[in-house]
């Protein structure tokens, strides 16, 4: 029987989350780290939508909608912080931000 | 009666195999673009890979009977968030550069090992969803027999349309979180405005005269301090070139006066 159980979607979402986590740990460019955080949020969204289908209710999709809104707000503030940091340090390397004072 | 049922079962099986093919192709594209996003040396290329990955996620939403979210994903992410990323990358001119320049030795290996450990844990959780019953678009009699958790499917919840169902939930059960979301967006917009404000003097931001920073640090961190001074001087060329000079006995007001 050719069909796609929900586990495949969950496994793919887990793989995407892992890739995003490794990216946050490995990459040093703050902008790329933010992109990896976006990837992790999207994988969790995929999990939520999958569970919404499995359980036959739309609550997971509503929660995904809220996560998207939070992601948009997070990116807005995060990129503003990156721009500010670039004015102070002239780089977006995370290793250059090793002091709690400017 | 019987031919109709057989026809329905055949159609369900055809849609199941179509879902399988779509899943394999789009899933490979999604995972490949995610890995490429992490591996790309240029941040602009990473952002483009992120766009591809977000489109594949939107395709998955459409396959998972979440049509509203599929459209919202394309509009919000590809239309707004990635454009914001690209805008900042090109505004700051930091597209190139090294991909992996960590100071810690063995960080990459440790990160990959940690990622594999996390993936094995997460994959272990998906155990109950691997049975035949967890596939959503099978004929009903087949769905009832398989092991694992039964997939309910969204046919009933989406009977009047996915947008209508999600909208009804948002504005009835989840109206309070929805209002909190609106407040959050307003706060985020205000925060971005405040953070994006360009200050005349960096001392207004850091509460400390920039010329006094190297005096309190060892010689090993002097490079970082001068880099920060160079970064602040890059905003207005020639205006604060003396910030990089060694500290002297001038107090804060004199330094600021020379800067202006």
Coordinates of C-alpha atoms in Angstrom, one line a residue:
Chain A
X1 CA 0.0 0.0 0.0
X2 CA 1.5 3.3 -1.1
X3 CA 0.7 5.9 1.5
X4 CA 2.5 8.4 3.7
X5 CA 2.1 7.8 7.4
X6 CA 2.3 10.8 9.6
X7 CA 5.6 9.5 10.9
X8 CA 7.4 10.5 7.7
X9 CA 6.4 14.1 8.1
X10 CA 7.5 14.0 11.8
X11 CA 10.8 12.5 10.8
X12 CA 11.4 15.1 8.2
X13 CA 10.5 17.8 10.6
X14 CA 12.9 16.3 13.1
X15 CA 15.6 16.3 10.5
X16 CA 15.0 19.9 9.6
X17 CA 15.1 20.9 13.3
X18 CA 18.4 19.1 13.7
X19 CA 19.9 20.8 10.6
X20 CA 18.8 24.2 12.0
X21 CA 20.2 23.4 15.5
X22 CA 23.6 22.3 14.0
X23 CA 23.5 25.5 11.9
X24 CA 23.1 27.7 15.0
X25 CA 25.9 25.9 16.7
X26 CA 28.3 25.9 13.8
X27 CA 27.8 29.1 11.9
X28 CA 29.3 32.3 13.3
X29 CA 27.4 34.8 11.2
X30 CA 24.6 36.2 13.3
X31 CA 22.3 36.7 10.3
X32 CA 22.7 33.1 9.2
X33 CA 22.1 32.0 12.8
X34 CA 18.8 33.8 12.7
X35 CA 18.0 32.1 9.5
X36 CA 18.7 28.7 11.2
X37 CA 16.3 29.7 14.0
X38 CA 13.7 30.4 11.4
X39 CA 14.3 26.9 10.0
X40 CA 13.8 25.4 13.4
X41 CA 10.5 27.3 13.9
X42 CA 9.3 26.1 10.5
X43 CA 10.1 22.5 11.3
X44 CA 8.1 22.8 14.5
X45 CA 5.3 24.3 12.5
X46 CA 5.4 21.3 10.2
X47 CA 5.0 19.0 13.2
X48 CA 2.1 21.0 14.5
X49 CA 0.3 20.9 11.1
X50 CA 0.9 17.1 10.9
X51 CA -0.5 16.6 14.4
X52 CA -3.5 18.7 13.4
X53 CA -4.2 16.4 10.5
X54 CA -3.7 13.3 12.6
X55 CA -6.1 14.5 15.4
X56 CA -8.6 15.9 13.0
X57 CA -8.8 19.3 14.6
X58 CA -7.6 22.7 13.4
X59 CA -6.1 23.9 16.7
X60 CA -2.6 23.0 15.5
X61 CA -3.0 25.1 12.5
X62 CA -4.1 28.1 14.6
X63 CA -1.0 27.6 16.8
X64 CA 1.1 27.5 13.7
X65 CA -0.4 30.8 12.7
X66 CA 0.6 32.3 16.0
X67 CA 4.1 30.9 15.7
X68 CA 4.5 32.6 12.4
X69 CA 3.5 35.9 13.9
X70 CA 6.0 35.5 16.7
X71 CA 8.7 34.6 14.1
X72 CA 7.9 37.7 12.2
X73 CA 8.3 39.8 15.4
X74 CA 11.5 38.0 16.4
X75 CA 13.1 38.6 13.0
X76 CA 12.2 42.3 13.1
X77 CA 13.8 42.9 16.4
X78 CA 16.6 40.5 15.8
X79 CA 17.7 42.2 12.6
X80 CA 17.4 45.6 14.2
X81 CA 19.8 44.3 16.9
X82 CA 22.1 43.0 14.2
X83 CA 22.2 46.4 12.5
X84 CA 22.9 48.1 15.8
X85 CA 25.7 45.6 16.6
X86 CA 27.2 46.1 13.1
X87 CA 27.4 49.9 13.9
X88 CA 29.4 49.1 17.1
X89 CA 31.6 46.3 15.9
X90 CA 31.7 46.6 12.1
X91 CA 31.1 42.9 11.8
X92 CA 28.3 40.3 12.2
X93 CA 30.5 37.6 13.6
X94 CA 29.2 36.2 16.8
X95 CA 32.7 35.7 18.1
X96 CA 33.2 39.5 18.1
X97 CA 30.4 39.9 20.6
X98 CA 32.2 38.2 23.5
X99 CA 31.8 41.1 26.0
X100 CA 28.7 42.2 27.8
X101 CA 29.7 45.8 27.4
X102 CA 30.5 47.8 24.3
Chain B
X1 CA -22.6 -0.2 -4.7
X2 CA -19.6 -2.4 -4.9
X3 CA -18.1 -0.8 -8.0
X4 CA -18.5 2.6 -6.4
X5 CA -16.7 1.4 -3.3
X6 CA -14.0 -0.2 -5.3
X7 CA -13.7 3.0 -7.3
X8 CA -13.4 5.1 -4.2
X9 CA -10.8 2.8 -2.8
X10 CA -8.9 3.0 -6.0
X11 CA -9.0 6.7 -6.0
X12 CA -7.9 6.9 -2.4
X13 CA -5.0 4.6 -3.2
X14 CA -4.1 6.8 -6.2
X15 CA -4.1 9.9 -4.1
X16 CA -2.0 8.0 -1.5
X17 CA 0.6 7.2 -4.0
X18 CA 0.5 10.7 -5.4
X19 CA 1.2 11.9 -1.9
X20 CA 4.0 9.5 -1.6
X21 CA 5.7 10.7 -4.8
X22 CA 5.2 14.4 -3.8
X23 CA 6.5 13.7 -0.3
X24 CA 9.7 12.0 -1.6
X25 CA 10.5 14.8 -4.1
X26 CA 9.6 17.8 -2.0
X27 CA 11.1 16.2 1.1
X28 CA 14.4 15.7 -0.6
X29 CA 14.3 19.3 -1.9
X30 CA 13.5 20.5 1.6
X31 CA 16.2 18.6 3.4
X32 CA 18.7 19.5 0.7
X33 CA 18.0 23.2 0.7
X34 CA 18.2 23.2 4.5
X35 CA 21.6 21.6 4.5
X36 CA 22.7 23.9 1.7
X37 CA 21.6 26.8 3.7
X38 CA 23.9 25.9 6.6
X39 CA 26.8 25.0 4.3
X40 CA 26.7 28.1 2.0
X41 CA 29.6 30.4 2.5
X42 CA 27.7 33.5 1.2
X43 CA 24.9 34.8 3.4
X44 CA 22.9 35.8 0.4
X45 CA 23.0 32.3 -1.0
X46 CA 21.9 31.0 2.4
X47 CA 18.9 33.4 2.3
X48 CA 18.0 32.1 -1.2
X49 CA 18.2 28.5 0.1
X50 CA 16.0 29.5 3.0
X51 CA 13.4 30.8 0.5
X52 CA 13.5 27.4 -1.3
X53 CA 13.1 25.6 2.0
X54 CA 10.1 27.8 3.0
X55 CA 8.4 27.1 -0.3
X56 CA 8.8 23.4 0.3
X57 CA 7.3 23.8 3.7
X58 CA 4.4 25.6 2.1
X59 CA 3.9 22.7 -0.3
X60 CA 3.8 20.4 2.7
X61 CA 1.1 22.5 4.3
X62 CA -0.9 22.2 1.1
X63 CA -0.4 18.4 1.2
X64 CA -1.5 18.3 4.8
X65 CA -4.8 20.0 4.1
X66 CA -3.7 23.4 5.6
X67 CA -4.3 25.6 2.5
X68 CA -4.6 28.8 4.6
X69 CA -1.3 28.2 6.2
X70 CA 0.3 27.4 2.8
X71 CA -0.7 30.8 1.4
X72 CA 0.3 32.6 4.6
X73 CA 3.6 30.8 4.6
X74 CA 4.5 32.1 1.2
X75 CA 3.2 35.7 1.9
X76 CA 4.7 36.1 5.4
X77 CA 8.0 34.2 5.0
X78 CA 9.0 34.5 1.3
X79 CA 7.3 37.9 1.0
X80 CA 8.4 39.6 4.1
X81 CA 10.9 37.8 6.3
X82 CA 13.4 36.7 3.8
X83 CA 13.2 40.0 2.0
X84 CA 14.0 41.6 5.4
X85 CA 17.0 39.2 5.7
X86 CA 18.2 40.0 2.2
X87 CA 17.7 43.7 2.9
X88 CA 19.8 43.7 6.0
X89 CA 22.6 41.5 4.4
X90 CA 22.9 43.9 1.5
X91 CA 22.5 47.0 3.6
X92 CA 25.4 45.9 5.8
X93 CA 27.4 44.4 3.0
X94 CA 28.3 41.3 4.9
X95 CA 27.4 38.7 2.3
X96 CA 30.7 37.1 1.9
X97 CA 33.2 35.8 4.4
X98 CA 34.0 32.5 6.0
X99 CA 31.3 30.1 6.8
X100 CA 32.8 28.4 9.8
X101 CA 35.4 30.3 11.8
X102 CA 34.8 29.2 15.3
X103 CA 37.4 29.7 18.0
X104 CA 36.6 26.4 19.8
X105 CA 38.5 23.4 18.7
X106 CA 36.3 20.5 17.6
X107 CA 33.1 22.6 17.7
X108 CA 31.8 21.4 14.4
X109 CA 32.3 17.7 15.3
X110 CA 30.6 18.2 18.7
X111 CA 27.7 20.1 17.1
X112 CA 27.1 17.4 14.5
X113 CA 27.2 14.7 17.2
X114 CA 24.8 16.6 19.4
X115 CA 22.5 17.1 16.4
X116 CA 22.6 13.3 15.7
X117 CA 21.8 12.6 19.3
X118 CA 18.8 15.0 19.2
X119 CA 17.6 13.6 16.0
X120 CA 17.7 10.0 17.3
X121 CA 15.6 11.2 20.3
X122 CA 13.1 13.0 18.2
X123 CA 12.9 10.1 15.8
X124 CA 12.2 7.8 18.7
X125 CA 9.2 9.8 19.7
X126 CA 7.6 9.4 16.2
X127 CA 7.2 5.6 16.9
X128 CA 3.4 5.5 17.2
X129 CA 2.9 7.3 13.9
X130 CA 4.5 4.7 11.6
X131 CA 1.7 2.3 11.3
X132 CA -0.6 1.9 8.3
X133 CA -3.4 3.6 10.2
X134 CA -1.3 6.8 10.6
X135 CA -1.6 7.4 6.8
X136 CA -4.5 9.8 6.4
X137 CA -6.0 9.2 2.9
X138 CA -6.5 5.4 2.9
X139 CA -9.9 3.8 2.5
X140 CA -11.7 3.6 5.7
X141 CA -11.7 -0.2 6.1
X142 CA -8.0 -0.3 5.7
X143 CA -7.4 2.6 8.1
X144 CA -9.3 0.8 10.8
X145 CA -7.1 -2.3 10.8
X146 CA -3.6 -1.0 10.9
X147 CA -1.5 -0.7 14.0
X148 CA -0.4 2.6 15.4
X149 CA -2.4 5.7 16.0
X150 CA -5.3 6.3 13.8
X151 CA -5.1 9.4 11.5
X152 CA -8.4 11.2 11.8
X153 CA -7.9 13.4 8.8
X154 CA -9.3 16.9 8.3
X155 CA -12.2 16.1 6.0
X156 CA -14.7 16.9 8.7
X157 CA -12.9 20.0 10.1
X158 CA -12.4 21.4 6.6
X159 CA -15.9 20.6 5.5
X160 CA -16.7 24.3 5.1
X161 CA -13.3 25.3 3.9
X162 CA -10.0 25.5 5.7
X163 CA -9.9 29.3 5.9
X164 CA -13.4 29.3 7.4
X165 CA -12.5 26.7 10.0
X166 CA -9.2 28.4 11.0
X167 CA -10.9 31.8 11.1
X168 CA -13.7 30.5 13.3
X169 CA -11.2 29.1 15.7
X170 CA -9.0 32.2 15.8
X171 CA -12.0 34.5 16.5
X172 CA -13.8 32.3 19.0
X173 CA -11.6 30.0 21.1
X174 CA -8.3 31.8 20.4
X175 CA -9.4 35.4 20.4
X176 CA -7.4 36.4 23.5
X177 CA -4.1 35.0 22.1
X178 CA -4.9 36.8 18.9
X179 CA -5.2 40.1 20.6
X180 CA -2.0 39.5 22.5
X181 CA -0.4 38.8 19.1
X182 CA -1.5 42.1 17.8
X183 CA 0.0 43.8 20.9
X184 CA 3.2 41.9 20.3
X185 CA 3.5 43.0 16.7
X186 CA 3.0 46.6 17.8
X187 CA 5.7 46.3 20.4
X188 CA 8.0 44.6 17.9
X189 CA 7.5 47.4 15.4
X190 CA 8.2 50.1 18.1
X191 CA 11.3 48.2 19.2
X192 CA 12.6 48.0 15.7
X193 CA 12.1 51.7 15.3
X194 CA 13.9 52.5 18.6
X195 CA 16.8 50.1 17.9
X196 CA 17.2 51.3 14.3
X197 CA 17.6 54.9 15.4
X198 CA 21.0 56.3 14.4
X199 CA 22.7 58.0 17.3
X200 CA 25.0 60.9 16.8
X201 CA 27.5 59.7 19.3
X202 CA 28.0 56.0 20.2
X203 CA 28.6 57.1 23.8
X204 CA 24.9 57.8 24.0
X205 CA 24.4 54.1 23.5
X206 CA 27.2 52.5 25.4
X207 CA 27.2 54.8 28.5
X208 CA 31.0 55.0 28.3
X209 CA 33.4 57.2 26.4
X210 CA 34.8 55.2 23.6
X211 CA 38.4 56.4 24.2
X212 CA 38.5 55.0 27.7
X213 CA 37.8 51.4 26.6
X214 CA 41.3 50.3 25.7
X215 CA 42.7 51.5 29.1
X216 CA 40.7 48.9 31.0
X217 CA 41.6 46.0 28.8
X218 CA 44.6 43.9 28.2
X219 CA 46.7 44.0 25.0
X220 CA 45.0 40.8 23.7
X221 CA 41.6 42.5 23.4
X222 CA 42.9 45.8 22.0
X223 CA 42.3 44.6 18.5
X224 CA 38.6 44.1 19.3
X225 CA 38.4 47.6 20.8
X226 CA 40.0 49.2 17.9
X227 CA 37.8 47.3 15.6
X228 CA 34.8 48.7 17.4
X229 CA 36.2 52.2 17.1
X230 CA 36.7 51.6 13.4
X231 CA 33.2 50.4 13.1
X232 CA 31.8 53.5 14.8
X233 CA 34.0 55.7 12.7
X234 CA 32.9 54.0 9.5
X235 CA 29.4 55.5 10.1
X236 CA 30.7 59.0 9.7
X237 CA 34.1 59.0 8.0
X238 CA 36.5 61.4 9.5
X239 CA 34.2 62.5 12.3
X240 CA 35.6 60.4 15.1
X241 CA 38.9 59.3 13.9
X242 CA 40.5 60.2 17.2
X243 CA 38.4 57.6 19.0
X244 CA 41.0 55.0 18.1
X245 CA 43.8 56.9 19.7
X246 CA 45.2 55.8 23.1
X247 CA 43.4 57.1 26.2
X248 CA 44.6 60.4 27.6
X249 CA 43.5 62.5 30.5
X250 CA 40.6 64.2 28.7
X251 CA 37.3 63.6 30.3
X252 CA 34.2 62.6 28.4
X253 CA 33.0 66.0 27.4
X254 CA 36.2 67.0 25.7
X255 CA 36.3 63.9 23.6
X256 CA 32.7 64.5 22.6
X257 CA 33.5 68.1 21.8
X258 CA 36.3 67.1 19.5
X259 CA 34.1 64.5 17.8
X260 CA 31.6 67.2 16.9

